[in-house]
mmCIF file of C-alpha atoms in Angstrom:
data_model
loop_
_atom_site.group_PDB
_atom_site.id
_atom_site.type_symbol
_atom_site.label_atom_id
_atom_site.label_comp_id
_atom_site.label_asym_id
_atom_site.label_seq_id
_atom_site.Cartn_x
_atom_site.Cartn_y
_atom_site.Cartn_z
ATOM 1 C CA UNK N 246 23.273 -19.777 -4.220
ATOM 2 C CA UNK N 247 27.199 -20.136 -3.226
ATOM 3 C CA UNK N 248 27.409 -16.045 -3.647
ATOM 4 C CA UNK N 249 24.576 -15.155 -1.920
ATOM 5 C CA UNK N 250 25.874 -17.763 0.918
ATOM 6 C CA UNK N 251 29.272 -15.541 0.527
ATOM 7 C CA UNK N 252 27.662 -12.474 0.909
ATOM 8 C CA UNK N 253 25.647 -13.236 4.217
ATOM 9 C CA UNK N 254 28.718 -15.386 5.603
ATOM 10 C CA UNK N 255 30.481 -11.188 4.663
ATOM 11 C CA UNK N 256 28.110 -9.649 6.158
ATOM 12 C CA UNK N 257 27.322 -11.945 9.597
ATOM 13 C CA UNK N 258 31.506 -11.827 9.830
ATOM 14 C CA UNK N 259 32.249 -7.980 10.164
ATOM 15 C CA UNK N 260 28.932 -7.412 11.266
ATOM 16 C CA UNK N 261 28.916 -4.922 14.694
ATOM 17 C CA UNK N 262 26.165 -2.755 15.693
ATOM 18 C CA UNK N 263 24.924 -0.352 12.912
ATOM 19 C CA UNK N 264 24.832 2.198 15.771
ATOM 20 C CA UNK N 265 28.542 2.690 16.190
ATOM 21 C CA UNK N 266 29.067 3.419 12.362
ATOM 22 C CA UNK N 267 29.160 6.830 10.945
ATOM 23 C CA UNK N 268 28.946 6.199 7.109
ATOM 24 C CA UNK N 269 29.050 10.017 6.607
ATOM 25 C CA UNK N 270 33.106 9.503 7.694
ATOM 26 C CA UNK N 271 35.009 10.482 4.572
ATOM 27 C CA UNK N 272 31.696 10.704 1.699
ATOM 28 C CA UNK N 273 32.390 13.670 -0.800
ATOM 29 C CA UNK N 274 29.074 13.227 -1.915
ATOM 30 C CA UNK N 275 26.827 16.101 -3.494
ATOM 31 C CA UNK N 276 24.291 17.314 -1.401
ATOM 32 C CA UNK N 277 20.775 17.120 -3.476
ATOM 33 C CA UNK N 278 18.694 18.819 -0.852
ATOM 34 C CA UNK N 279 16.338 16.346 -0.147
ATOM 35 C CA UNK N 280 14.989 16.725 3.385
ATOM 36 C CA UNK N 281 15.722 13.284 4.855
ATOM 37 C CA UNK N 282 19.433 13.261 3.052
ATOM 38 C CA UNK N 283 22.731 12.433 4.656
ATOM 39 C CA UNK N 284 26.147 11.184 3.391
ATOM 40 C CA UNK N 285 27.074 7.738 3.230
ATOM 41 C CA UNK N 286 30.197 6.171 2.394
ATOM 42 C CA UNK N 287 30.586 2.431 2.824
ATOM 43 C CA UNK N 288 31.753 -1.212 2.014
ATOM 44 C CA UNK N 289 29.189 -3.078 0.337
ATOM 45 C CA UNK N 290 28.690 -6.813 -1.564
ATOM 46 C CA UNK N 291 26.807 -5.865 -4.661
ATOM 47 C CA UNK N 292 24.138 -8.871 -5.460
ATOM 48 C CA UNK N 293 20.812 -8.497 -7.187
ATOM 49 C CA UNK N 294 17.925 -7.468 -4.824
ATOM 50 C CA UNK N 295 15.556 -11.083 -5.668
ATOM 51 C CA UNK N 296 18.980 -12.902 -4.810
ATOM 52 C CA UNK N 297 19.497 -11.224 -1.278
ATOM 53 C CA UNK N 298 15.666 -11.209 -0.674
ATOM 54 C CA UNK N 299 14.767 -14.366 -1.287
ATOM 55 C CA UNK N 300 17.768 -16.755 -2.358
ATOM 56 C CA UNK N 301 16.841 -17.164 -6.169
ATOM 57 C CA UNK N 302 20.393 -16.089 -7.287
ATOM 58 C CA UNK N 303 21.767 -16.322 -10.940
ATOM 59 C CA UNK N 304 25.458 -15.568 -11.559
ATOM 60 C CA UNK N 305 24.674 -12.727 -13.565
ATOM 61 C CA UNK N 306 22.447 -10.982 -11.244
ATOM 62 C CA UNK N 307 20.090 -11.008 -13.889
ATOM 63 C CA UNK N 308 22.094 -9.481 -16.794
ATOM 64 C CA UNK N 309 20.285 -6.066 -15.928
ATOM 65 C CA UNK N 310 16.946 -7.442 -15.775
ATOM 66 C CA UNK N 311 16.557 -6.700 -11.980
ATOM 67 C CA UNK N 312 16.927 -3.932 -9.403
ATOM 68 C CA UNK N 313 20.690 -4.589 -7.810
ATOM 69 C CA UNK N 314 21.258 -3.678 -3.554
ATOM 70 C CA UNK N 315 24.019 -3.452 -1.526
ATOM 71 C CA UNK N 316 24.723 -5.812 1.676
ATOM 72 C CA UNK N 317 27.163 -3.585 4.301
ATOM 73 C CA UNK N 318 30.031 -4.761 5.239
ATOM 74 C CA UNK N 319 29.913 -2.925 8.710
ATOM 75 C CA UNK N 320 26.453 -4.368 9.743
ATOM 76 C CA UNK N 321 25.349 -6.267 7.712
ATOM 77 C CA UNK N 322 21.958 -4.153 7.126
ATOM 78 C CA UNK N 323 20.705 -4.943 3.090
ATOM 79 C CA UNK N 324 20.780 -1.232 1.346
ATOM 80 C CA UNK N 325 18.541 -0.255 -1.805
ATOM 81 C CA UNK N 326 20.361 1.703 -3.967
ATOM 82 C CA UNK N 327 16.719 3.268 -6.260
ATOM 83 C CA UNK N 328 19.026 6.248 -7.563
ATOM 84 C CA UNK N 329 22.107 7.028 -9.692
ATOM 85 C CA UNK N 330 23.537 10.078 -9.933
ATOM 86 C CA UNK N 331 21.782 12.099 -12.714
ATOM 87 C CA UNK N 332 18.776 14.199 -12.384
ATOM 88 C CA UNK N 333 16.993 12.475 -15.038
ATOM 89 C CA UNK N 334 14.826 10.129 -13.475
ATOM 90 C CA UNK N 335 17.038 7.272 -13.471
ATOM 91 C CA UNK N 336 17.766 4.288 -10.971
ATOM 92 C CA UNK N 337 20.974 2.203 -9.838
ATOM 93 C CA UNK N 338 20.605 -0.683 -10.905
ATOM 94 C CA UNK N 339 22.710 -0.430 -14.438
ATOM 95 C CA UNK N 340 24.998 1.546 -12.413
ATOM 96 C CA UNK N 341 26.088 -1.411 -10.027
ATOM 97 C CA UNK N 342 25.474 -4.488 -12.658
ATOM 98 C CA UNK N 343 29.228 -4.438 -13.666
ATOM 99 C CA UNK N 344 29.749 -4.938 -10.165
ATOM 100 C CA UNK N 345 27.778 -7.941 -9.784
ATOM 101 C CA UNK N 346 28.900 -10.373 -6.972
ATOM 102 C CA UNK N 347 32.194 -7.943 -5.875
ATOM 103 C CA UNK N 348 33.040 -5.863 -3.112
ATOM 104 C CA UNK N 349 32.449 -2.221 -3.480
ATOM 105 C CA UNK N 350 33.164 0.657 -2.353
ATOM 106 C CA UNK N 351 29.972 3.455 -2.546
ATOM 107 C CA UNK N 352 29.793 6.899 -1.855
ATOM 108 C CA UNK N 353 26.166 8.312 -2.326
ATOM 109 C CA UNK N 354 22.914 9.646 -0.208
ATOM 110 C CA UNK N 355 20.917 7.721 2.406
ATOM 111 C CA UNK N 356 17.306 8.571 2.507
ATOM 112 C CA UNK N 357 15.903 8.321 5.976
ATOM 113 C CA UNK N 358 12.057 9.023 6.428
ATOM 114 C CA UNK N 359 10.382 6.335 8.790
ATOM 115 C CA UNK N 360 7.609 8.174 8.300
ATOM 116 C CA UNK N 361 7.123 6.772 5.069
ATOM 117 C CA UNK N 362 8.648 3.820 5.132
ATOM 118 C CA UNK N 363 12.088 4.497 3.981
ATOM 119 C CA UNK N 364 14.805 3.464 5.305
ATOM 120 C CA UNK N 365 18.090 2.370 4.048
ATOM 121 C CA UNK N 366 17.341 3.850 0.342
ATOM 122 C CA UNK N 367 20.486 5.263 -0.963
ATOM 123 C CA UNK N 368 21.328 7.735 -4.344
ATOM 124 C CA UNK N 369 24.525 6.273 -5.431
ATOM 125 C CA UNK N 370 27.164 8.781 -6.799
ATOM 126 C CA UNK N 371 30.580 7.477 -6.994
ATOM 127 C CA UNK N 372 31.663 3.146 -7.181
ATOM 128 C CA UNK N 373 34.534 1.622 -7.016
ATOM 129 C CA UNK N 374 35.647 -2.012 -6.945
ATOM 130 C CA UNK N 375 37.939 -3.210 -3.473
ATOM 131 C CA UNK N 376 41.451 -2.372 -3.889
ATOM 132 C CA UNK N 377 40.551 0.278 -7.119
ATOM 133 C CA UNK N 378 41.779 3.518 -7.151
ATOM 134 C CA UNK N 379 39.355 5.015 -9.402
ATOM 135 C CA UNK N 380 35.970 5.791 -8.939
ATOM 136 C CA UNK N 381 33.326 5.194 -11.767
ATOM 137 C CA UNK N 382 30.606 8.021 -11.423
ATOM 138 C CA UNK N 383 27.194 6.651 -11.189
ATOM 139 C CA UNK N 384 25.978 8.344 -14.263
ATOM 140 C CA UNK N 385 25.945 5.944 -17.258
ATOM 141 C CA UNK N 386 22.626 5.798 -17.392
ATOM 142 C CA UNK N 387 21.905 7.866 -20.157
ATOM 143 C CA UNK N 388 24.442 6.310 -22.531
ATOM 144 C CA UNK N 389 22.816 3.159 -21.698
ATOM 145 C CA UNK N 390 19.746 4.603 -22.424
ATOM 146 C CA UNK N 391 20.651 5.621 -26.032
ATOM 147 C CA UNK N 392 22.722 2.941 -27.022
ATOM 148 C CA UNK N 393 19.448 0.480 -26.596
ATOM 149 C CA UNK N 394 17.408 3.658 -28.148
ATOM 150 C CA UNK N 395 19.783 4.414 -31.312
ATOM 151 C CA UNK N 396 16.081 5.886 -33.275
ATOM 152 C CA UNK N 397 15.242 8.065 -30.416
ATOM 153 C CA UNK N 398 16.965 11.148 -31.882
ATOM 154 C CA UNK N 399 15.515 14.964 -31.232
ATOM 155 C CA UNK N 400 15.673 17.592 -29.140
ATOM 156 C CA UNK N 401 14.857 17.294 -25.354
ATOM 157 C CA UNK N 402 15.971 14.701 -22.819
ATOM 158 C CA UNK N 403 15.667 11.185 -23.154
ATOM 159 C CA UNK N 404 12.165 10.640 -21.280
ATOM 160 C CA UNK N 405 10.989 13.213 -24.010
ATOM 161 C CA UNK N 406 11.992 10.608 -26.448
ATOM 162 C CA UNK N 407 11.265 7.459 -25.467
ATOM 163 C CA UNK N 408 8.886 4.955 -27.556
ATOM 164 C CA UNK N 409 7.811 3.393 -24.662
ATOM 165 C CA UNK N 410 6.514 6.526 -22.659
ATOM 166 C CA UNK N 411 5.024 8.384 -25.777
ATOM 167 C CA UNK N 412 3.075 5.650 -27.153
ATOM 168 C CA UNK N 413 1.675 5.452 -23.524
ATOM 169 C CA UNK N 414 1.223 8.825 -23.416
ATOM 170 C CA UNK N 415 -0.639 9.064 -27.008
ATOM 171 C CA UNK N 416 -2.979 5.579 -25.943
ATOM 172 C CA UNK N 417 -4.035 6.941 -22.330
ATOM 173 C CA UNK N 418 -2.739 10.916 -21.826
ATOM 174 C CA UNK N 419 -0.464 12.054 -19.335
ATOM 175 C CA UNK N 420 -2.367 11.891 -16.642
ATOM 176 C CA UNK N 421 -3.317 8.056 -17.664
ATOM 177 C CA UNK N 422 -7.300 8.719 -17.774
ATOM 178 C CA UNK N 423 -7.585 7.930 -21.363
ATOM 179 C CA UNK N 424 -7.525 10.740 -24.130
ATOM 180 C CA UNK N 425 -11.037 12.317 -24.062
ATOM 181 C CA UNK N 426 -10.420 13.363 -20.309
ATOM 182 C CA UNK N 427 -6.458 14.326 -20.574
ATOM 183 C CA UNK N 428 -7.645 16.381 -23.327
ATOM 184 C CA UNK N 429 -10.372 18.366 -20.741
ATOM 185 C CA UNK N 430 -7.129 18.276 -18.232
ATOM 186 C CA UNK N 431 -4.997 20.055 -20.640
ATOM 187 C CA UNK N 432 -7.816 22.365 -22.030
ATOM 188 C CA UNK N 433 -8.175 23.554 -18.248
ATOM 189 C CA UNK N 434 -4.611 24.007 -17.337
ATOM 190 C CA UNK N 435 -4.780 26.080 -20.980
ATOM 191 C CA UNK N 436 -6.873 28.562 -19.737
ATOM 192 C CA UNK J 201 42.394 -37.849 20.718
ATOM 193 C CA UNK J 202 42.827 -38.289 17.383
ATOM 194 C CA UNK J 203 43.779 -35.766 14.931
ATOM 195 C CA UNK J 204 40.578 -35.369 12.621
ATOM 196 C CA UNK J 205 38.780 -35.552 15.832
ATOM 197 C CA UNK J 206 40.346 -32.540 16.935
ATOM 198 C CA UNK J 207 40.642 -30.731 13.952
ATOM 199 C CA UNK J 208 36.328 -31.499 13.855
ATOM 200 C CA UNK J 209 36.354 -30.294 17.648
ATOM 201 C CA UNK J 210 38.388 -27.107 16.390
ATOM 202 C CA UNK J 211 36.318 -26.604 13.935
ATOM 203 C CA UNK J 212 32.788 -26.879 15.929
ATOM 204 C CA UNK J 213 34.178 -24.177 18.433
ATOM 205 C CA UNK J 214 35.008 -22.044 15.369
ATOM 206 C CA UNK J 215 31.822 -22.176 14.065
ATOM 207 C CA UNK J 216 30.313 -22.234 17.579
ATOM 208 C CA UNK J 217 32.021 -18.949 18.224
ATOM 209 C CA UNK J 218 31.267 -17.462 14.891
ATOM 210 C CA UNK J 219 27.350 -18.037 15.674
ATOM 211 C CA UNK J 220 27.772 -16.328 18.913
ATOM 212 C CA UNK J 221 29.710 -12.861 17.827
ATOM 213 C CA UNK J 222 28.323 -12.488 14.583
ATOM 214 C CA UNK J 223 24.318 -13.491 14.347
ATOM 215 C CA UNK J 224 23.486 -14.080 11.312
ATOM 216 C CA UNK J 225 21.177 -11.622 9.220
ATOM 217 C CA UNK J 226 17.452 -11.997 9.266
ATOM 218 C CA UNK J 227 17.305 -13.218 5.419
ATOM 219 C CA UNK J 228 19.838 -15.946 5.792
ATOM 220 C CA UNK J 229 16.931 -17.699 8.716
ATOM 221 C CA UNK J 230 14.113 -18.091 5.871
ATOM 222 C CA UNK J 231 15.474 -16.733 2.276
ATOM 223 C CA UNK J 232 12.900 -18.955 0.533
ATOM 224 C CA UNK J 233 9.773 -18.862 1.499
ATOM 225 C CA UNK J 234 8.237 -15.206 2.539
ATOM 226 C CA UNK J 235 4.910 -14.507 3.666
ATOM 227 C CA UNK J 236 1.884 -15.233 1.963
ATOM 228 C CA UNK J 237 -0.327 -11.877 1.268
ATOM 229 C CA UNK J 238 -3.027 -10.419 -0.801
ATOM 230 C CA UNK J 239 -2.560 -6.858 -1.204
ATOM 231 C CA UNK J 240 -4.575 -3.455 -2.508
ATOM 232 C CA UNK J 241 -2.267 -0.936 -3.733
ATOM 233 C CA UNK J 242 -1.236 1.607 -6.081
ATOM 234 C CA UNK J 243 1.892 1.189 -8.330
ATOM 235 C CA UNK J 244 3.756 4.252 -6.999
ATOM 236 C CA UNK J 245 7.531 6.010 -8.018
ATOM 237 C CA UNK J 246 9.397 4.937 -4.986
ATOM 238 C CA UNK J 247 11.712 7.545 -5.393
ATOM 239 C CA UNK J 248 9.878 10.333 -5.764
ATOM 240 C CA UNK J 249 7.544 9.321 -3.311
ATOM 241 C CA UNK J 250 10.681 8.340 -0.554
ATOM 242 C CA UNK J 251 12.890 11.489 -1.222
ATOM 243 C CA UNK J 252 10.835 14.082 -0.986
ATOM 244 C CA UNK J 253 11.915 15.650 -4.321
ATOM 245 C CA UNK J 254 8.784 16.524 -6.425
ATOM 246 C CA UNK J 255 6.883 17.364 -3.036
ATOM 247 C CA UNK J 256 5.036 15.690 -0.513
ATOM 248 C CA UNK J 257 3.626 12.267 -0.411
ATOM 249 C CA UNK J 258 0.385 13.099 -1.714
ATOM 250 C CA UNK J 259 1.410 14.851 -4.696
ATOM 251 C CA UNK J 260 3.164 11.968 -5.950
ATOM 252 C CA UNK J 261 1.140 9.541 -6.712
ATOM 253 C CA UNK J 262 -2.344 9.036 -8.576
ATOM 254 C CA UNK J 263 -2.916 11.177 -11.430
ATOM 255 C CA UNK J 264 -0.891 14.188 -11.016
ATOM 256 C CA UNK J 265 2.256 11.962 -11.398
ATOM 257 C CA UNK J 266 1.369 9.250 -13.812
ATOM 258 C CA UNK J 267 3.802 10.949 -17.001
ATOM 259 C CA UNK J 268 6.395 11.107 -13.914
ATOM 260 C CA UNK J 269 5.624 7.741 -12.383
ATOM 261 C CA UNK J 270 6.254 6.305 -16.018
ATOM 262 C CA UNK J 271 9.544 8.189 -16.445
ATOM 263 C CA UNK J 272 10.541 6.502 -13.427
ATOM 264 C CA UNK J 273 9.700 3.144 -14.260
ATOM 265 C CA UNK J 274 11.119 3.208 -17.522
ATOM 266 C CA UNK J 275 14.116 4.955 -15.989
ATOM 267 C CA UNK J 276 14.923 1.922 -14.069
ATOM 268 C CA UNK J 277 13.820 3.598 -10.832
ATOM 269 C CA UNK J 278 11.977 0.648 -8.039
ATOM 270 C CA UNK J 279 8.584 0.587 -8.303
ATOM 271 C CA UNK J 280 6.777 0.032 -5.509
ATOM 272 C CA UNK J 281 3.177 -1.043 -4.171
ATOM 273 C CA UNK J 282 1.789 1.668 -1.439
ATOM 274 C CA UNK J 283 -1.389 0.121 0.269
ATOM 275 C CA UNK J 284 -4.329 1.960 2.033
ATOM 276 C CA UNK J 285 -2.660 1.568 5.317
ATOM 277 C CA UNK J 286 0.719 4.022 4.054
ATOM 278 C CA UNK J 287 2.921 0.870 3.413
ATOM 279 C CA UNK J 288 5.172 0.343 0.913
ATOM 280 C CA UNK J 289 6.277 -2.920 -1.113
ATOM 281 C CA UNK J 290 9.494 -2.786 -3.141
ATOM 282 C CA UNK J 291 7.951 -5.110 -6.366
ATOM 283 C CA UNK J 292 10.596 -7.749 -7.063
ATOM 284 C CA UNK J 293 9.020 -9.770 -9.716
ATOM 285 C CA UNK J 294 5.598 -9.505 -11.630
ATOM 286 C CA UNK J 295 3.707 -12.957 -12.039
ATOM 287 C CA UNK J 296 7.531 -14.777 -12.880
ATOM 288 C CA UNK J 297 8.787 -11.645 -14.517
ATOM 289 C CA UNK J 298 11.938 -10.687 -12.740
ATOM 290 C CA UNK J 299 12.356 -7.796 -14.936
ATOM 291 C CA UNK J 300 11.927 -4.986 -11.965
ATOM 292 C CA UNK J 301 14.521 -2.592 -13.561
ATOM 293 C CA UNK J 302 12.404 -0.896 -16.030
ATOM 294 C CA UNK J 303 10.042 -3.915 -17.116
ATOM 295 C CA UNK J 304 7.102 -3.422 -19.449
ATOM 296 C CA UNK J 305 4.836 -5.335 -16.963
ATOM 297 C CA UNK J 306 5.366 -2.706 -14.100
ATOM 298 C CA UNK J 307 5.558 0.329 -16.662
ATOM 299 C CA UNK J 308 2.286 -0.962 -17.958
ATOM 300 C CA UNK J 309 0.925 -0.653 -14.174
ATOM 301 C CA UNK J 310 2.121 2.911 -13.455
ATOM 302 C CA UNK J 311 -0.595 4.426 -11.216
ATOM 303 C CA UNK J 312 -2.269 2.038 -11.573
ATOM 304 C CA UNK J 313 -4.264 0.657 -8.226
ATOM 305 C CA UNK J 314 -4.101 -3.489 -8.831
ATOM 306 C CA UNK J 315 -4.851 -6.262 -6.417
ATOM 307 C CA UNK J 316 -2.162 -8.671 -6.113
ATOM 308 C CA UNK J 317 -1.238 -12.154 -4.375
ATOM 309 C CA UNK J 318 2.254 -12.751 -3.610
ATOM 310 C CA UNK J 319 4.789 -12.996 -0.995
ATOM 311 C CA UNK J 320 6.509 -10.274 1.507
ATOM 312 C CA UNK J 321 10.082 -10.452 2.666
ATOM 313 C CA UNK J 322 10.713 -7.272 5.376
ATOM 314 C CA UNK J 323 14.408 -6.646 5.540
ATOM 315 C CA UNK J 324 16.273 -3.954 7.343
ATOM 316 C CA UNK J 325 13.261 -1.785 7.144
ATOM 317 C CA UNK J 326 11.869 -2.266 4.145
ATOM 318 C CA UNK J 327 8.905 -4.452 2.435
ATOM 319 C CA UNK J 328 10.013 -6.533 -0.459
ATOM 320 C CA UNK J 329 7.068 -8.279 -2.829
ATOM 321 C CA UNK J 330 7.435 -10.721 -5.517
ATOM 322 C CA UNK J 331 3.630 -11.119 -7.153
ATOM 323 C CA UNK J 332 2.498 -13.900 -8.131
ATOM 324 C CA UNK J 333 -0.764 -12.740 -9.486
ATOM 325 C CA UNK J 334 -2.527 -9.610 -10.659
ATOM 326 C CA UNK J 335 -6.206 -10.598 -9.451
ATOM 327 C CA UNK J 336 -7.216 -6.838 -10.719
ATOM 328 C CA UNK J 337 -6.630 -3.800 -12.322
ATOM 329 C CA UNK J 338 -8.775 -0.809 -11.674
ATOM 330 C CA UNK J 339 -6.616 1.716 -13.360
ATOM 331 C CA UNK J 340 -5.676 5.254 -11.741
ATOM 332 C CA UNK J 341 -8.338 5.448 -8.889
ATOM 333 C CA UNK J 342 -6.001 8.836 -7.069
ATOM 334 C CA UNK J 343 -7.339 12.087 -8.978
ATOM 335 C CA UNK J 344 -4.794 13.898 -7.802
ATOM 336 C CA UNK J 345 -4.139 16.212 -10.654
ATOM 337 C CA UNK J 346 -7.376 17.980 -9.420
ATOM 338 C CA UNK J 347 -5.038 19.167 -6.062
ATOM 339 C CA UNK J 348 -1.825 19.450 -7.732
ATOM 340 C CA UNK J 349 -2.121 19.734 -11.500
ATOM 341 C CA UNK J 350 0.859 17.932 -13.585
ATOM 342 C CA UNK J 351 3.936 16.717 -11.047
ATOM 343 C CA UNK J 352 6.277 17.675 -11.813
ATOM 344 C CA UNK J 353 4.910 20.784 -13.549
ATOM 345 C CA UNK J 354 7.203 19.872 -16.747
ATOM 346 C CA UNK J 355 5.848 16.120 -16.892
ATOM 347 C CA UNK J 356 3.037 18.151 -19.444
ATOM 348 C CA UNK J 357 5.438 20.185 -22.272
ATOM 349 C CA UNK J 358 4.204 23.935 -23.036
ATOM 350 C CA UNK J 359 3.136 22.757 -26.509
ATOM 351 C CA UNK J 360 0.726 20.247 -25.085
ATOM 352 C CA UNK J 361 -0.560 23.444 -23.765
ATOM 353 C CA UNK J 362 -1.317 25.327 -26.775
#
C-alpha cells in the first residue's frame, strides 16, 4: 500500500498536461511497422498492474505472477507495457519485474488505435533504472523461458516446444475445436 | 501563534496547494472497489488484436488464432476479454488467481467465449477486469478459420500438413 501511495503521490507531483509532452523526444527505438506505432521515451514508476488498478499491492509485485505497468512521471497517465522486445510472442512483464517499485527509464513503442480500444499500450525495448547508465534490452524473455523449461530441447522456437501449448494442441487441435474437426481443418488446407 | 500551530498551518497550505496544481489521478479517488459487471466475451490476444500485427481485428480472434492466442498467453502477453459491443477488458485476476502473466487459468480459456462476474476499473483509456467468477464456458464460438485459415499462417507447421 505505502508504494502504490508513493507512486500516485509521483505521479499527481510532476503531473502537467499529457498534451504538452512529446515522448518521441530522444527514443532510439526500432520501428516494428505496426500501423498505430510511434516512439516513446519516458520516466516511469514500475508497480504491478492489480497494485495500480486496484490497490492490492505486495512488495514483490507478485514475484512474476502478474502483468507489471508503468505510471508516467510527466502525467501521470498509467501505461501497459503487453510487449518486450522479441518477435516471439512474448510480453513485458518479466522484462520490468527486476524493476519492481523503482523509477525507470523506458524507451519502446506506443500503440494508439481508439478504434479498438487501445490506448496507452506500449512494446518496451530498452530499461534502465534512474541515475543508470546502461540500458538492459527488453529481451530476456526467452532465457527465462528455458531456464523454467530445461526438458524442452529440439529444433524450432520455444512456442514449438512448449509442454503447455502441445499438450493443448494434441487434447483440442490448433484451431481448439477438438481433434476430429482440426483433423477435417488440416485435411482441407492439405488439399 | 504558536510554533506547531504554524508549522500545522504551513503544512495545510502545502498540502492545500499540492491538491490544487497537481489533481490527483483517477485511481487514487476509488482504488478498491471497481464496478460491479457481468460480462460476455471472448478470451482474445491483446496484442495481436491491439497492434495490428497478424492483420485486422477480425482475423485475430476465434478459431483462426487459437494456436496463436495460446502462444500469447503462455508467452506472458495480457489477455484480454473483447465483448459483443467491441470492448476490451485487460483480465487482472481469474476467480483469486492473480497469475495474469502467463497463468494456466487464462491459457486454459484461450478463445474461449466465457461469461464472467467481476469488477471493471477504466484507467487512462483502458478497461481493467479482475473476475470473480466464470458463470460459463462455451468454448470457441468465432469460426474464423473458415475466413482466414491458420493466423498466423505458421501457427499450423508444414508437417501437420502432410
Amino acid at each position: 500500500m505505502i508504494r502504490a501511495a508513493i507512486a500516485v503521490l509521483l505521479a499527481a507531483t510532476f503531473a502537467t498536461p499529457a498534451a504538452a509532452q512529446d515522448f518521441a523526444a530522444g527514443s532510439e527505438a526500432k520501428p516494428w511497422g505496426l500501423y498505430a506505432e510511434a516512439p516513446a521515451r519516458f520516466t516511469a514508476t514500475v508497480s504491478d498492474a492489480l497494485c495500480a488498478v486496484t490497490g492490492d499491492c505486495p512488495a514483490d509485485c507478485g514475484a512474476g505472477r502478474r502483468q507489471m505497468v508503468l505510471m508516467r512521471e510527466a502525467d501521470g497517465v498509467l501505461v501497459f507495457p503487453m510487449k518486450n522486445a522479441q518477435p516471439v510472442f512474448s510480453g513485458a512483464a518479466s522484462e520490468l519485474l527486476p524493476f519492481c517499485g523503482q523509477r525507470v527509464e523506458v524507451d519502446g513503442l506506443l500503440i494508439t488505435d481508439p478504434d479498438l480500444g487501445a490506448e496507452n499500450v506500449y512494446l518496451v525495448q530498452r530499461i534502465r533504472a534512474e541515475g543508470a547508465a546502461e540500458w538492459t534490452a527488453a529481451n530476456q524473455w526467452t532465457k527465462d523461458w528455458q531456464a523454467a523449461n530445461p526438458g524442452a530441447t529440439g529444433k524450432g522456437p520455444w512456442f514449438r516446444r512448449d509442454p503447455r501449448i502441445n499438450a493443448a494442441i494434441d487434447a483440442t487441435g490448433y484451431f481448439g475445436l477438438g481433434l476430429d474437426q482440426d483433423a477435417a481443418i488440416l485435411k482441407g488446407l492439405a488439399e | 501563534m504558536t510554533l506547531p500551530r504554524r508549522i500545522a498551518a504551513t503544512l495545510s497550505l502545502a498540502l492545500a496547494a499540492l491538491a490544487l496544481v497537481a489533481p490527483l489521478p483517477a485511481a487514487a479517488a476509488s482504488p478498491a472497489e471497481g464496478e460491479a459487471v457481468t460480462l460476455t466475451g471472448e478470451f482474445i490476444d491483446t496484442w495481436c488484436y491491439f497492434s495490428g500485427v497478424m492483420g485486422g481485428p477480425d482475423a485475430v480472434i476465434g478459431s483462426a488464432h487459437h494456436t496463436c492466442a495460446m502462444w500469447c498467453s503462455a508467452g506472458g502477453i495480457p489477455v484480454g476479454l473483447l465483448t459483443g459491443d467491441g470492448q476490451v477488458y485487460m483480465i487482472l485476476s481469474i476467480e483469486g488467481d492473480d497469475a495474469s502473466n502467463g497463468g494456466d487459468a487464462q491459457f486454459a480459456l484461450a478463445s474461449a467465449t466465457v461469461t464472467a462476474e467481476g469488477r471493471v476499473w477504466r484507467r487512462d483509456g483502458l478497461n481493467y477486469l479482475t473476475v470473480s467468477k466464470i458463470l460459463g464456458n462455451d468454448g470457441i464460438t468465432r469460426l474464423t478459420h473458415e475466413d482466414y485459415g491458420p493466423v498466423p499462417d505458421f501457427a499450423v507447421p508444414a508437417e501437420a500438413l502432410k
